[in-house]
mmCIF file of C-alpha atoms in Angstrom:
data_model
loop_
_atom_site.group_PDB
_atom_site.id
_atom_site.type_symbol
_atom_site.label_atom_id
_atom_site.label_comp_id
_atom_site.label_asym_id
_atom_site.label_seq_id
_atom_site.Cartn_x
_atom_site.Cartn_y
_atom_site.Cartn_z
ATOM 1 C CA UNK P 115 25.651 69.998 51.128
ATOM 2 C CA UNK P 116 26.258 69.150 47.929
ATOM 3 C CA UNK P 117 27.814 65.528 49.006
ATOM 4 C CA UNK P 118 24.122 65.371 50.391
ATOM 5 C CA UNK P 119 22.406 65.464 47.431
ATOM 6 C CA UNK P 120 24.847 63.394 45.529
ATOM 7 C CA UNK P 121 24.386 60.756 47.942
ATOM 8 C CA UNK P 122 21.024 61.252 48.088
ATOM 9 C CA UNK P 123 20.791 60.442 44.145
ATOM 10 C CA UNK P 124 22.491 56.963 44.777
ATOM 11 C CA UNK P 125 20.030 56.042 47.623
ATOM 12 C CA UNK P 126 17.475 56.637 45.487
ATOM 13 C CA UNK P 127 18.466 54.310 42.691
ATOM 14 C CA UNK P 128 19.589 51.740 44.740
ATOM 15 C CA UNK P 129 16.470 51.736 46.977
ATOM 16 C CA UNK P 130 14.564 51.461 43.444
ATOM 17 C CA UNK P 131 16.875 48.083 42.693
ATOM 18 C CA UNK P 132 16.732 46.632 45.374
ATOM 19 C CA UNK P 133 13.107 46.231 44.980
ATOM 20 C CA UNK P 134 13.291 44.714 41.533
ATOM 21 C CA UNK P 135 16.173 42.663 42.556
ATOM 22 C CA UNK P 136 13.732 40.399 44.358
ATOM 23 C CA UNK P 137 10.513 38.830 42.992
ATOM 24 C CA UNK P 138 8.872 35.249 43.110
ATOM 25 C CA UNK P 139 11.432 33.578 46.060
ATOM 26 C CA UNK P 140 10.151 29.972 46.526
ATOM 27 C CA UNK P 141 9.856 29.240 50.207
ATOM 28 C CA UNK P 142 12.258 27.059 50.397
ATOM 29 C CA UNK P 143 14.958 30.043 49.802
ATOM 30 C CA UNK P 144 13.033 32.405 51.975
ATOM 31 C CA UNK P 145 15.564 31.842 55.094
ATOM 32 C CA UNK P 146 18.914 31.482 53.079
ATOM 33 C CA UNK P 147 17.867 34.809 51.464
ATOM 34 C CA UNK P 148 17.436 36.703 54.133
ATOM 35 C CA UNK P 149 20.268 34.825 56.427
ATOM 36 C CA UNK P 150 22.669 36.211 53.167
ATOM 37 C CA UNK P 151 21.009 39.467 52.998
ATOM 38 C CA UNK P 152 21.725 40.242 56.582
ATOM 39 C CA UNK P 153 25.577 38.990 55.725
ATOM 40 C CA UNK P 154 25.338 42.225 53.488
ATOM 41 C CA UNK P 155 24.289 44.420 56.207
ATOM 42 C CA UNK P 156 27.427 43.328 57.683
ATOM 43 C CA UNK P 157 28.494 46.208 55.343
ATOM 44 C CA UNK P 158 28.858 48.455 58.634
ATOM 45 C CA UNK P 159 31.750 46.839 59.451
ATOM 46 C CA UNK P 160 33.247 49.387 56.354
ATOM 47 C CA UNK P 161 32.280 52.307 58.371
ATOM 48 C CA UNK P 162 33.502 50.693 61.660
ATOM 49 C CA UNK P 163 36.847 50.293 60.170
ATOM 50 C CA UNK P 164 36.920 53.875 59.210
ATOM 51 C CA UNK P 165 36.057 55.520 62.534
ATOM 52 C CA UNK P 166 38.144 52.383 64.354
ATOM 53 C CA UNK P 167 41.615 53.351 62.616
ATOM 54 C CA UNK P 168 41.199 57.082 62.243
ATOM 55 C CA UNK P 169 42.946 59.247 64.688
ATOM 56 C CA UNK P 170 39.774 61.487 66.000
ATOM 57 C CA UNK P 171 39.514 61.167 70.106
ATOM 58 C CA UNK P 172 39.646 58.214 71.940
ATOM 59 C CA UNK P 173 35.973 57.316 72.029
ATOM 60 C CA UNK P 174 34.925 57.236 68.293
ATOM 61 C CA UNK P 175 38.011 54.921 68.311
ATOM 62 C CA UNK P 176 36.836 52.670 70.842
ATOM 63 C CA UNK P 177 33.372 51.985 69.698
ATOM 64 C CA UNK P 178 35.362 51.940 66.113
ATOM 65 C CA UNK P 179 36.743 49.098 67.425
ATOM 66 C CA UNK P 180 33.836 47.289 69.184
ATOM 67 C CA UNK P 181 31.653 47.490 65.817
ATOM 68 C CA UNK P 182 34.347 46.278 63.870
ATOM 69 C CA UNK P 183 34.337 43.011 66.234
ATOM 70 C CA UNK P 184 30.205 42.997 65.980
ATOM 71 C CA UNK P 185 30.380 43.547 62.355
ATOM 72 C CA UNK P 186 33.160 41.025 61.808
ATOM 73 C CA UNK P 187 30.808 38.142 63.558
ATOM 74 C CA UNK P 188 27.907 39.449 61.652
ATOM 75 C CA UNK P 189 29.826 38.925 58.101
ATOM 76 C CA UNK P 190 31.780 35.815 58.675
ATOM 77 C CA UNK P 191 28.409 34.302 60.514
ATOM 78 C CA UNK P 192 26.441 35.564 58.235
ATOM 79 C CA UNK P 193 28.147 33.901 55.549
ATOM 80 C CA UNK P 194 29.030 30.975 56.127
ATOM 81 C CA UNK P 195 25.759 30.045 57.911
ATOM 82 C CA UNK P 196 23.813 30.827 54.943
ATOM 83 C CA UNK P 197 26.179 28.811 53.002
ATOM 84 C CA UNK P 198 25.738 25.895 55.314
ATOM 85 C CA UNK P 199 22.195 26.197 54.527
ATOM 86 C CA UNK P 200 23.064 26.342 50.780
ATOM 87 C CA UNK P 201 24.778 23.214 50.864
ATOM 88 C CA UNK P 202 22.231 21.004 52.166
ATOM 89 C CA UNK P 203 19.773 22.395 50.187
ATOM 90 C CA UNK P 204 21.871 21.650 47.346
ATOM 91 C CA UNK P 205 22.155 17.899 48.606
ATOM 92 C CA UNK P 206 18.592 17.189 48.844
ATOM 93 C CA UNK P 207 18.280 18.426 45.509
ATOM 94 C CA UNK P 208 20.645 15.818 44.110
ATOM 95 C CA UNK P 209 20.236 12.909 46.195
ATOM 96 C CA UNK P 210 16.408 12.796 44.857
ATOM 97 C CA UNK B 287 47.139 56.214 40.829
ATOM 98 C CA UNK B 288 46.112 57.654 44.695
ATOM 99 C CA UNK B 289 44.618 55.238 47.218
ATOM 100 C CA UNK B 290 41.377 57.103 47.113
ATOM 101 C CA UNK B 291 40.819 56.195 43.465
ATOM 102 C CA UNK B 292 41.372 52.721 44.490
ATOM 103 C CA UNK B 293 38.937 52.397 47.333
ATOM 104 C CA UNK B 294 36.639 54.388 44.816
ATOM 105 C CA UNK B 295 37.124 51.257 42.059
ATOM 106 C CA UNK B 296 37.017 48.592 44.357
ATOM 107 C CA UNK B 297 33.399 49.944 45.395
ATOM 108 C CA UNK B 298 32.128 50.163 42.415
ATOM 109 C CA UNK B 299 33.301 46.592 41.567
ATOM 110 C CA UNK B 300 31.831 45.634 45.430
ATOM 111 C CA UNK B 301 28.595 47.396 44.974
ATOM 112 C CA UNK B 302 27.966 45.315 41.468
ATOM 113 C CA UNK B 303 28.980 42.566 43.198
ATOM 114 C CA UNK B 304 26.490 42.712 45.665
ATOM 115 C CA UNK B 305 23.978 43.332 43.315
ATOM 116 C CA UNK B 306 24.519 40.668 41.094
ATOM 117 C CA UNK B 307 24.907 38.034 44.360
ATOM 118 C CA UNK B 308 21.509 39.623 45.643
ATOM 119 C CA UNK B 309 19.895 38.474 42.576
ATOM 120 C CA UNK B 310 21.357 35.096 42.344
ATOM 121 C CA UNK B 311 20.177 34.708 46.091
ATOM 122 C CA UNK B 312 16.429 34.533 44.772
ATOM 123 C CA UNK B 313 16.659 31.228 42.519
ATOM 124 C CA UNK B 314 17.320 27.789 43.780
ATOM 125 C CA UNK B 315 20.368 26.647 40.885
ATOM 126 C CA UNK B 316 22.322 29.929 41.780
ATOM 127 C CA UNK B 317 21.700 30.827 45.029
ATOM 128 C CA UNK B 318 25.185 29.786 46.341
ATOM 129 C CA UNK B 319 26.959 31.099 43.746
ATOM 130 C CA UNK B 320 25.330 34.581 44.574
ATOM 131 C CA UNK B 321 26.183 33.990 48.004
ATOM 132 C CA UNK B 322 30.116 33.596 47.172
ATOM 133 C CA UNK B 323 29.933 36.605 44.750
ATOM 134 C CA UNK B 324 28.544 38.765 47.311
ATOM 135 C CA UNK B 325 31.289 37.046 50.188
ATOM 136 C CA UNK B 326 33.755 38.455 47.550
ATOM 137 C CA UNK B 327 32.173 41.564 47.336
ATOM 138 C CA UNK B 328 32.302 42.034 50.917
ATOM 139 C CA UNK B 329 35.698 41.203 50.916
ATOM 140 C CA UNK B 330 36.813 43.697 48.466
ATOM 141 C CA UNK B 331 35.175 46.460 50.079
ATOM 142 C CA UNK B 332 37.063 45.176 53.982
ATOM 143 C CA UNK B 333 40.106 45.246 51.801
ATOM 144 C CA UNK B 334 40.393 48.307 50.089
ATOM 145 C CA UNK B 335 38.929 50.325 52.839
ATOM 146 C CA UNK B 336 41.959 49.434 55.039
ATOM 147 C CA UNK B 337 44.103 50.678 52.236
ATOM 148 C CA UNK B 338 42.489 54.106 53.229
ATOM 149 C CA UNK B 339 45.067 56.577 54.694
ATOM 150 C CA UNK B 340 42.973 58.175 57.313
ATOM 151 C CA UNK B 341 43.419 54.538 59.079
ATOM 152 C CA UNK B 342 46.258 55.446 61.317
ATOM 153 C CA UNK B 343 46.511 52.372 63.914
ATOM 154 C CA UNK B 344 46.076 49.091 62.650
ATOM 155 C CA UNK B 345 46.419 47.039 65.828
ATOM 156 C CA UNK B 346 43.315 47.310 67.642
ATOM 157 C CA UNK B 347 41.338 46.817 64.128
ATOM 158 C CA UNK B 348 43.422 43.429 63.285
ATOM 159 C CA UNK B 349 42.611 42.346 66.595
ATOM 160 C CA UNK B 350 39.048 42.384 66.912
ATOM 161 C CA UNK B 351 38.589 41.590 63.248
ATOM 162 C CA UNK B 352 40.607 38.267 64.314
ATOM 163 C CA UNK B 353 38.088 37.704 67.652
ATOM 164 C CA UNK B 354 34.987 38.717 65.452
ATOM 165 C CA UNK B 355 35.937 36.135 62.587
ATOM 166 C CA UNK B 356 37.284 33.287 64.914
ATOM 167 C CA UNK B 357 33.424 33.977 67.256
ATOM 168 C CA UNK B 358 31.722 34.083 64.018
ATOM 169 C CA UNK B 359 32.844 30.776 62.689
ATOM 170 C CA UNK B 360 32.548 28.832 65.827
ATOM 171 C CA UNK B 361 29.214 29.863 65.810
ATOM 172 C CA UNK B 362 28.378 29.296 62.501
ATOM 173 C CA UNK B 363 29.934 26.046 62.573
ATOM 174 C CA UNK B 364 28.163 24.715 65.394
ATOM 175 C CA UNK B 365 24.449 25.975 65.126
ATOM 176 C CA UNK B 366 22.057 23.211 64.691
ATOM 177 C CA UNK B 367 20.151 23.332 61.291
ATOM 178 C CA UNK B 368 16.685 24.040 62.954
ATOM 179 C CA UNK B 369 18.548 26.811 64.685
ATOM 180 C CA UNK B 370 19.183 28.503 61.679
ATOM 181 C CA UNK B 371 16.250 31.897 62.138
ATOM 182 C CA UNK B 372 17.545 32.572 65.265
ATOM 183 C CA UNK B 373 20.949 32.681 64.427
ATOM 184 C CA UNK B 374 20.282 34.546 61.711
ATOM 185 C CA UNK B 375 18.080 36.939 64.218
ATOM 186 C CA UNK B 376 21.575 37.269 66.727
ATOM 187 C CA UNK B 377 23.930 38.044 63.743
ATOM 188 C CA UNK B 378 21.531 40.853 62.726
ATOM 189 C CA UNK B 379 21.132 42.318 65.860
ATOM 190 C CA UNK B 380 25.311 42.802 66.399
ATOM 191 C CA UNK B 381 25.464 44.224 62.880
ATOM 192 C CA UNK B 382 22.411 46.755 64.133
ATOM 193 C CA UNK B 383 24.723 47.488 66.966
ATOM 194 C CA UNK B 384 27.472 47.998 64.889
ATOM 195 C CA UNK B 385 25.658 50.640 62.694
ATOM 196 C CA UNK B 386 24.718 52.407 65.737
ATOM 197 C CA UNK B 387 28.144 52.412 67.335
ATOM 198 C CA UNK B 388 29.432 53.726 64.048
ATOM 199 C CA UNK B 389 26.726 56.686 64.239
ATOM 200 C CA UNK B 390 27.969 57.321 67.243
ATOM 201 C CA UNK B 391 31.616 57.470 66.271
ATOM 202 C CA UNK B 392 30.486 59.781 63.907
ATOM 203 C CA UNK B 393 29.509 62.671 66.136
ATOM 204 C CA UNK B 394 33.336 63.425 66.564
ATOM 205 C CA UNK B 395 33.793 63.751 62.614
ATOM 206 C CA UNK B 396 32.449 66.465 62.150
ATOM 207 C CA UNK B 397 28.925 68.089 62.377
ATOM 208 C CA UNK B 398 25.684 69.916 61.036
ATOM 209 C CA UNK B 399 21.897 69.361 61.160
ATOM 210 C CA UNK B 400 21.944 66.897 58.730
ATOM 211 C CA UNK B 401 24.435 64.914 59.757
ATOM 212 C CA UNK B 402 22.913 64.845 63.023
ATOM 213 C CA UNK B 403 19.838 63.728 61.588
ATOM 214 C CA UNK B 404 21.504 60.984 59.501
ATOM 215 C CA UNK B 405 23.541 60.136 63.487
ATOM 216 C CA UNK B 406 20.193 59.798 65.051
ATOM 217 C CA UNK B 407 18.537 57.467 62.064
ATOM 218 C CA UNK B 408 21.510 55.039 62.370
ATOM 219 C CA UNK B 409 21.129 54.906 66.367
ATOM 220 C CA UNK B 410 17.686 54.682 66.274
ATOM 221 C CA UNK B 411 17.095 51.874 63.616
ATOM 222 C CA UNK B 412 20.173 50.406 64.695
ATOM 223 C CA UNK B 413 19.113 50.761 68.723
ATOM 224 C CA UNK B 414 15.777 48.883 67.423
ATOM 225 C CA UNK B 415 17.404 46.397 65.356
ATOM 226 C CA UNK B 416 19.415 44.868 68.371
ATOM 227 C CA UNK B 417 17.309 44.775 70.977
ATOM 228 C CA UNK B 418 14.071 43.645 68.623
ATOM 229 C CA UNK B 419 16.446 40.894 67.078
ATOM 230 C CA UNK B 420 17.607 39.903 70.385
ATOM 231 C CA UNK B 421 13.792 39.396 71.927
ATOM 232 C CA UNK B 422 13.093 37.602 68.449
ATOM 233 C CA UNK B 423 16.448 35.590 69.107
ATOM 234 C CA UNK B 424 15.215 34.755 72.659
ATOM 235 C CA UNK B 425 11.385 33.932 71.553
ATOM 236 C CA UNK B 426 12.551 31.465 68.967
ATOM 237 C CA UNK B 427 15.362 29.897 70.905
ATOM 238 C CA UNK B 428 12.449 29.783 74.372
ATOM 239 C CA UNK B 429 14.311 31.688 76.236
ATOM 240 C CA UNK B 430 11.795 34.129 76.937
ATOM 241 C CA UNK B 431 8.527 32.905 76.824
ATOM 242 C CA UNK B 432 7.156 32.731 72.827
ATOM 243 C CA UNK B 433 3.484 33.866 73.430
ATOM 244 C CA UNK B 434 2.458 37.423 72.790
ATOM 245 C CA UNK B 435 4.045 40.021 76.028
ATOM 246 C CA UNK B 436 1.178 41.965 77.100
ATOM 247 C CA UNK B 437 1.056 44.779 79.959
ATOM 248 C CA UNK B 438 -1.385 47.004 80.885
ATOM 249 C CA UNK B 439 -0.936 50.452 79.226
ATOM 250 C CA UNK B 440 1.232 48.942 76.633
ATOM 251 C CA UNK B 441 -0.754 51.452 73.964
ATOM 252 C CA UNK B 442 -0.172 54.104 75.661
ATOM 253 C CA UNK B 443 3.796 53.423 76.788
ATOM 254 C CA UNK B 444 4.485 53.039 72.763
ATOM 255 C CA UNK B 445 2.791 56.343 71.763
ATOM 256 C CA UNK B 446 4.566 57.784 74.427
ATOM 257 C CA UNK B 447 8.241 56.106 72.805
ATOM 258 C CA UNK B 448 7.046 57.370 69.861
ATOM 259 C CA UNK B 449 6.337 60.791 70.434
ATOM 260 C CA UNK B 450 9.249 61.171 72.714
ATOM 261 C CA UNK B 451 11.526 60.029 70.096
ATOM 262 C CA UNK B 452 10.016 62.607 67.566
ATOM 263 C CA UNK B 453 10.996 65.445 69.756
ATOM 264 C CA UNK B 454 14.564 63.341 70.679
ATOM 265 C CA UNK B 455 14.710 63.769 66.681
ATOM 266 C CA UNK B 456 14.965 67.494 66.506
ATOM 267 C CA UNK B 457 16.276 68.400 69.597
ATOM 268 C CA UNK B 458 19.689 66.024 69.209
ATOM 269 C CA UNK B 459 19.782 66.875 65.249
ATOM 270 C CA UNK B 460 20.005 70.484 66.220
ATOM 271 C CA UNK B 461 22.830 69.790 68.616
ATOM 272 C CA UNK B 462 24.534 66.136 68.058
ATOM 273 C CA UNK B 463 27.845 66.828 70.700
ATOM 274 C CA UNK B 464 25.610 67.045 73.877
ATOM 275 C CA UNK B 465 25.603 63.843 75.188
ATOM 276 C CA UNK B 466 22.349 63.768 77.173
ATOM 277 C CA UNK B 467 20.865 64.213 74.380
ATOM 278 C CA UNK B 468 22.922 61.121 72.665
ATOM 279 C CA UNK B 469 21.790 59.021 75.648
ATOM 280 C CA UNK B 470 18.467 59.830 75.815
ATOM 281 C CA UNK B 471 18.189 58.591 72.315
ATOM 282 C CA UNK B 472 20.251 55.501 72.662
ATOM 283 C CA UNK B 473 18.223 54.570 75.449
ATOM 284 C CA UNK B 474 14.438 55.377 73.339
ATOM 285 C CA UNK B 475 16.256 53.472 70.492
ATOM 286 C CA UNK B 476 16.695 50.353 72.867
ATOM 287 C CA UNK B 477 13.615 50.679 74.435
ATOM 288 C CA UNK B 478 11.508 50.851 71.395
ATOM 289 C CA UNK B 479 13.109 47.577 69.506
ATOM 290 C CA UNK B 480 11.895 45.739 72.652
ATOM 291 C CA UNK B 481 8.610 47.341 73.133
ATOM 292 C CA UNK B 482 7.952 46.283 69.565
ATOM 293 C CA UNK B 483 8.572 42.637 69.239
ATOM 294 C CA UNK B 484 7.682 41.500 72.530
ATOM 295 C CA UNK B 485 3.628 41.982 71.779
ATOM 296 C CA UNK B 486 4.237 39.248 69.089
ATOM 297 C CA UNK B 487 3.928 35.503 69.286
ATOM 298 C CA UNK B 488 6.732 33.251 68.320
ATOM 299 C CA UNK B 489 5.388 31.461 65.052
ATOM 300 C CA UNK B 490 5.582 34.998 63.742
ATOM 301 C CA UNK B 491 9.071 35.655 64.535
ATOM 302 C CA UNK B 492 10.905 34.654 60.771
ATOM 303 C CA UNK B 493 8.549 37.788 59.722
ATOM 304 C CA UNK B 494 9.761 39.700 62.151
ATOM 305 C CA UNK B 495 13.421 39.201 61.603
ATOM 306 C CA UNK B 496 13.017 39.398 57.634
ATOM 307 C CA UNK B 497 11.884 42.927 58.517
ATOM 308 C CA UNK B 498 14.392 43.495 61.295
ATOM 309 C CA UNK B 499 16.907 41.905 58.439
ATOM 310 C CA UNK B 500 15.781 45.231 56.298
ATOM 311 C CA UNK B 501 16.225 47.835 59.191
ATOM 312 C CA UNK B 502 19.503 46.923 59.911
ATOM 313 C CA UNK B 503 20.180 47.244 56.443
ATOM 314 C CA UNK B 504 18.695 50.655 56.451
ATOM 315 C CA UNK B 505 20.992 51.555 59.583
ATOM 316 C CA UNK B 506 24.104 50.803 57.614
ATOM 317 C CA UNK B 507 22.896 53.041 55.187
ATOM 318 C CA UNK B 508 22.073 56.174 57.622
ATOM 319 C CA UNK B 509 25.625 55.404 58.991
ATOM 320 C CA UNK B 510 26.896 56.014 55.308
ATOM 321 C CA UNK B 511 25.644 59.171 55.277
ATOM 322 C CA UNK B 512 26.723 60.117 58.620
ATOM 323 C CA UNK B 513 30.185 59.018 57.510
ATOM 324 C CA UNK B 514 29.723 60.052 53.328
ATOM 325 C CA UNK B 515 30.206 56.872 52.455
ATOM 326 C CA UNK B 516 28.465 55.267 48.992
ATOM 327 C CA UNK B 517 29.523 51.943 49.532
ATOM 328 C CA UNK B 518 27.369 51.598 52.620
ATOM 329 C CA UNK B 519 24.459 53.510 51.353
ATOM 330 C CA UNK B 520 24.650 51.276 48.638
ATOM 331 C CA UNK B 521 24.573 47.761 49.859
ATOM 332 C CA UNK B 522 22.654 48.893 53.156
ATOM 333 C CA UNK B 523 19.662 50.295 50.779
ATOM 334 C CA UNK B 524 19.902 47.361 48.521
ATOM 335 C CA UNK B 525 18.844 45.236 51.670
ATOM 336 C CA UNK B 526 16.317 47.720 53.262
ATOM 337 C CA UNK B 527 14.633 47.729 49.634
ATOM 338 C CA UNK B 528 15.210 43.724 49.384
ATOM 339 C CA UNK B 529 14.312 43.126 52.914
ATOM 340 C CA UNK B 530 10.996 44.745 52.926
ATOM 341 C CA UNK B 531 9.668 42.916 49.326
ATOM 342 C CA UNK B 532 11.260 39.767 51.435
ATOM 343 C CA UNK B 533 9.326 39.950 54.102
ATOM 344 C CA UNK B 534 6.272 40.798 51.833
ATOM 345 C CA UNK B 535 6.440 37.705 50.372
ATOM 346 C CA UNK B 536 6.829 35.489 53.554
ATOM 347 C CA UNK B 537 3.811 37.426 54.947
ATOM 348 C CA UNK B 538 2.011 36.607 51.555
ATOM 349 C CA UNK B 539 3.108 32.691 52.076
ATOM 350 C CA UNK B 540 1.245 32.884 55.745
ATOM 351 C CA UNK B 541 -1.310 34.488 54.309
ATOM 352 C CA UNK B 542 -1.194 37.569 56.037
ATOM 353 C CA UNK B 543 -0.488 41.246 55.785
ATOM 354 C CA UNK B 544 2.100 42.614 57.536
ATOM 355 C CA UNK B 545 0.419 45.313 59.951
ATOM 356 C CA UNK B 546 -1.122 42.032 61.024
ATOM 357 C CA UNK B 547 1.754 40.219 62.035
ATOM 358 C CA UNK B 548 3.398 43.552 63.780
ATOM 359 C CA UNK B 549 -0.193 44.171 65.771
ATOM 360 C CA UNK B 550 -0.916 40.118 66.311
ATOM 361 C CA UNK B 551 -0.321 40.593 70.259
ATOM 362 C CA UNK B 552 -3.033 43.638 70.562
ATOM 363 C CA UNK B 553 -5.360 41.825 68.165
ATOM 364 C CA UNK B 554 -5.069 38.796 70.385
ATOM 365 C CA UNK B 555 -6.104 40.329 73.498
ATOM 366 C CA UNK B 556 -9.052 42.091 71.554
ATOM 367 C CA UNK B 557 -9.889 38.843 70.503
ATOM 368 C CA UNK B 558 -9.545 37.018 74.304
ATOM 369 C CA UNK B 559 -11.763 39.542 75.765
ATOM 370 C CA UNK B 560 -14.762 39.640 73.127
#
């Protein structure tokens, strides 16, 4: 239990930052943002590797090993897509 | 120094990582440079985590994180620019279904009521952030048709979801290893994410995944405490909290408030029949 509460502490403050981490987006970075925020969800794939490589029965293994696939395409796509997006935004900055 | 003292470092260096990437994110002249940082971030997290010595059998893991990267990249290489949202909306929904596989693996760890409950908030949100991204996915992309999905009784069949998955809640925390239970709540959690995006139209869909965006961050983060992990409670929190003033602000842009955009299809029909 104690884990629990310990964990529930961090939550807590990070809840608390991530609201203050974002104020005032222009529009133009509204997509981007989120497109690299959900690359950071991709997090899961942490906890995917965890249950995928641990020797517990052979089902937490298998779906281990499936959400380390569906994390894996949400963190490389995530990524580089919002980097894409980056890049030409970047572009049309400088070519004006 | 121990491997677990290692993973514990690199997450601390991840989780500032992420933070500080986050916050480049939100302004023009940095925002790729946050995006990098927080790549790196990720990347020291994968990397340490494999270092951990409860990972027995590396095979199956270097496998799939080979087909996930190689799927990822094709993808991400060949979406057109004005496909961007719904790309964005299909990534999300495999990382939702990720978190809620991972709550499921969790059940065999090891369990009590709270880590039950913590199981059953990363299959729900996760349940609802894959099948709501992939009818947002399908909307935007046409191929499902983007007006507002109406049936009769459609009030009714979500209270019903809703109240069913309230009782789901305590009767699977209470006793996680019986697997009706587990697939009764799978199935509500699938159920629901459709039932709740298909009432609204397409224009409002980049809303819709901004918010999805900040579920499936909050369904990482129930997984991390089904599996006492800080890194993921961490990071997935930072984009719940992040996701939510997000999609504030784009609702703000449209000029509209957000229990607006979520109940456009009911206010619709309201509106048709007047």
């Amino acid at each position: 239990m104690e884990i629990a509460v310990y964990l529930a502490f961090i939550l807590m403050l990070s809840i608390f930052l991530g609201f203050e981490l974002i104020n005032k987006v222009p529009a133009t970075l509204h997509t981007p943002l989120m497109s690299g925020s959900n690359a950071i969800s991709g997090i899961t794939l942490v906890g995917a590797l965890t249950s995928a490589g641990a020797e517990h029965s052979g089902l937490a293994t298998i779906l281990g090993t499936i959400a380390v696939a569906m994390a894996t395409i949400n963190v490389i796509g995530g990524y580089m897509v919002t980097d894409r997006m980056l890049a030409m935004f970047k572009k049309k900055g400088s070519a004006k | 120094m121990n491997t677990t003292l290692i993973i514990g470092i690199s997450y601390v260096i991840s989780a500032g990582l992420f933070i500080a990437g986050l916050k480049l994110l939100g302004s023009a002249a940095t925002a790729r440079k946050g995006n990098i940082l927080s790549a790196a971030a990720m990347l020291i997290a994968v990397l340490a985590t494999l270092l951990d010595q409860h990972i027995i059998d590396y095979r199956y893991i270097a496998i799939n994180m080979a087909a996930g990267s190689v799927i990822g990249l094709i993808i991400a290489r060949r979406v057109a620019m004005t496909a961007m949202p719904e790309m964005v909306a299909l990534f999300n929904g495999l990382g939702g279904l990720a978190s809620l596989l991972v709550g499921v693996a969790a059940i065999e760890i090891g369990i009590n009521a709270f880590i039950g409950f913590t199981i059953f908030l990363s299959i729900l949100i996760g349940g609802v952030t894959f099948t709501g991204s992939l009818i947002a996915w399908g909307k935007l992309s046409e191929r499902i048709a983007g007006r507002p999905i109406m049936f009769k009784g459609q009030a009714i069949v979500n209270s019903l979801t809703i109240i069913m998955m309230l009782v789901s809640c305590f009767v699977f925390s209470a006793s996680p290893e019986n697997t009706t239970y587990l697939y009764i709540v799978i199935a509500l959690a699938l159920a629901f994410g459709v039932l709740a995006v298909i009432p609204i139209g397409g224009a409002d869909m980049p809303v819709v995944i901004s918010l999805l965006n900040s579920y499936s961050g909050l369904a990482a983060c129930a997984a991390g405490f089904a599996i006492s992990n800080n890194l993921l409670i961490v990071a997935g929190s930072l984009v719940g909290a992040s996701g939510i003033i997000l999609t504030q602000i784009m609702c703000k842009a449209m000029n509209r408030s957000l229990s607006n955009v979520l109940l456009s299809g009911f206010s619709a029909v309201k509106n048709s029949t007047l």
